[in-house]
mmCIF file of C-alpha atoms in Angstrom:
data_model
loop_
_atom_site.group_PDB
_atom_site.id
_atom_site.type_symbol
_atom_site.label_atom_id
_atom_site.label_comp_id
_atom_site.label_asym_id
_atom_site.label_seq_id
_atom_site.Cartn_x
_atom_site.Cartn_y
_atom_site.Cartn_z
ATOM 1 C CA MET A 55 34.079 -23.226 80.278
ATOM 2 C CA MET A 56 37.424 -23.549 78.526
ATOM 3 C CA ALA A 57 37.971 -25.854 75.505
ATOM 4 C CA VAL A 58 40.550 -28.557 76.151
ATOM 5 C CA PHE A 59 43.221 -29.873 73.750
ATOM 6 C CA MET A 60 44.192 -33.550 74.201
ATOM 7 C CA GLN A 61 46.840 -35.551 72.449
ATOM 8 C CA ILE A 62 47.863 -39.151 73.014
ATOM 9 C CA LYS A 63 50.006 -41.752 71.215
ATOM 10 C CA LEU A 64 48.228 -45.059 71.162
ATOM 11 C CA PRO A 65 50.350 -48.276 70.777
ATOM 12 C CA VAL A 66 47.895 -49.708 68.165
ATOM 13 C CA THR A 67 47.884 -50.466 64.538
ATOM 14 C CA THR A 68 45.607 -48.535 62.207
ATOM 15 C CA GLU A 69 43.417 -51.643 62.056
ATOM 16 C CA GLN A 70 43.047 -51.665 65.801
ATOM 17 C CA TYR A 71 42.236 -47.985 65.837
ATOM 18 C CA ASP A 72 39.674 -48.481 63.121
ATOM 19 C CA ALA A 73 38.103 -51.284 65.043
ATOM 20 C CA LEU A 74 37.828 -49.156 68.197
ATOM 21 C CA ASN A 75 36.447 -46.241 66.256
ATOM 22 C CA ALA A 76 33.847 -48.426 64.453
ATOM 23 C CA ARG A 77 32.704 -49.949 67.719
ATOM 24 C CA MET A 78 32.362 -46.454 69.306
ATOM 25 C CA GLN A 79 30.498 -45.170 66.197
ATOM 26 C CA LYS A 80 27.841 -47.904 66.771
ATOM 27 C CA GLU A 81 26.977 -46.300 70.108
ATOM 28 C CA GLY A 82 25.668 -43.217 68.145
ATOM 29 C CA PRO A 83 26.655 -39.606 68.002
ATOM 30 C CA GLU A 84 25.912 -38.965 71.690
ATOM 31 C CA PHE A 85 28.883 -41.189 72.504
ATOM 32 C CA PHE A 86 31.121 -38.230 71.292
ATOM 33 C CA THR A 87 29.187 -35.488 73.056
ATOM 34 C CA GLY A 88 31.531 -32.517 73.692
ATOM 35 C CA CYS A 89 34.124 -33.420 70.936
ATOM 36 C CA LEU A 90 34.727 -30.455 68.800
ATOM 37 C CA ALA A 91 37.393 -32.033 66.532
ATOM 38 C CA HIS A 92 39.211 -35.332 66.275
ATOM 39 C CA ILE A 93 42.280 -36.233 64.270
ATOM 40 C CA ALA A 94 44.133 -39.622 64.020
ATOM 41 C CA VAL A 95 47.559 -39.833 62.481
ATOM 42 C CA ALA A 96 49.329 -43.080 61.681
ATOM 43 C CA GLU A 97 52.878 -42.743 62.824
ATOM 44 C CA SER A 98 55.648 -44.104 60.526
ATOM 45 C CA GLY A 99 57.316 -45.757 63.511
ATOM 46 C CA GLY A 100 54.083 -47.483 64.540
ATOM 47 C CA GLY A 101 51.211 -46.394 66.626
ATOM 48 C CA VAL A 102 48.485 -43.852 66.111
ATOM 49 C CA THR A 103 48.511 -40.309 67.527
ATOM 50 C CA VAL A 104 45.105 -39.011 68.406
ATOM 51 C CA THR A 105 44.498 -35.229 68.827
ATOM 52 C CA ASP A 106 41.148 -33.984 70.002
ATOM 53 C CA LEU A 107 39.560 -30.678 71.020
ATOM 54 C CA TRP A 108 36.835 -31.025 73.651
ATOM 55 C CA GLU A 109 34.304 -28.471 74.921
ATOM 56 C CA SER A 110 35.590 -28.993 78.494
ATOM 57 C CA ARG A 111 37.737 -31.197 80.658
ATOM 58 C CA GLU A 112 34.511 -32.737 81.981
ATOM 59 C CA ALA A 113 33.409 -33.746 78.534
ATOM 60 C CA LEU A 114 36.778 -35.351 77.850
ATOM 61 C CA GLU A 115 36.749 -37.293 81.131
ATOM 62 C CA ALA A 116 33.253 -38.519 80.497
ATOM 63 C CA PHE A 117 34.246 -39.682 77.037
ATOM 64 C CA GLN A 118 37.267 -41.540 78.438
ATOM 65 C CA GLU A 119 34.974 -43.276 80.933
ATOM 66 C CA ARG A 120 32.789 -44.489 78.056
ATOM 67 C CA MET A 121 35.629 -45.395 75.762
ATOM 68 C CA MET A 122 37.888 -47.343 78.143
ATOM 69 C CA PRO A 123 35.645 -50.386 78.592
ATOM 70 C CA ILE A 124 35.335 -50.654 74.846
ATOM 71 C CA ALA A 125 39.078 -50.578 74.417
ATOM 72 C CA ALA A 126 39.378 -53.298 77.042
ATOM 73 C CA GLU A 127 36.688 -55.376 75.306
ATOM 74 C CA LEU A 128 38.775 -55.211 72.146
ATOM 75 C CA ASP A 129 41.892 -56.157 74.137
ATOM 76 C CA LEU A 130 43.805 -53.173 73.004
ATOM 77 C CA PRO A 131 47.194 -52.304 74.712
ATOM 78 C CA ARG A 132 47.103 -49.438 77.096
ATOM 79 C CA PRO A 133 49.152 -46.247 76.176
ATOM 80 C CA GLU A 134 52.534 -45.987 77.909
ATOM 81 C CA ASN A 135 51.812 -42.400 79.015
ATOM 82 C CA PRO A 136 48.595 -40.502 79.870
ATOM 83 C CA PRO A 137 47.296 -37.961 77.409
ATOM 84 C CA THR A 138 48.690 -34.523 77.220
ATOM 85 C CA THR A 139 45.985 -31.959 77.895
ATOM 86 C CA ALA A 140 45.897 -28.173 78.010
ATOM 87 C CA GLU A 141 43.257 -25.519 78.052
ATOM 88 C CA ALA A 142 42.898 -23.881 74.655
ATOM 89 C CA HIS A 143 43.586 -20.211 74.545
ATOM 90 C CA ASN A 144 41.505 -19.853 71.397
ATOM 91 C CA TYR A 145 39.989 -21.979 68.678
ATOM 92 C CA TRP A 146 37.883 -21.322 65.611
ATOM 93 C CA VAL A 147 36.560 -23.282 62.623
ATOM 94 C CA PRO A 148 37.203 -21.771 59.243
ATOM 95 C CA GLY A 149 34.062 -20.803 57.377
ATOM 96 C CA THR A 150 31.925 -20.374 60.504
#
């Protein structure tokens, strides 16, 4: 299986992002099964850009299916564009 890079700009405030993240964290660590890395960056012009590395496209898609109902429950706006994804040629974690 090939690791998958994913990036998306969310049209949310940092407070909305934090609320979504807190709600997902309540589900437990298995909610994030397959996520190798996660970074959220608050953009100066508004919004939050999320960059993830997933074990596989299947793991990413399964997470999206779990996450979308929670985003809807919190009444978060939907992104204008779908996430950008690509198979990772290589990845490594420093110190491992």
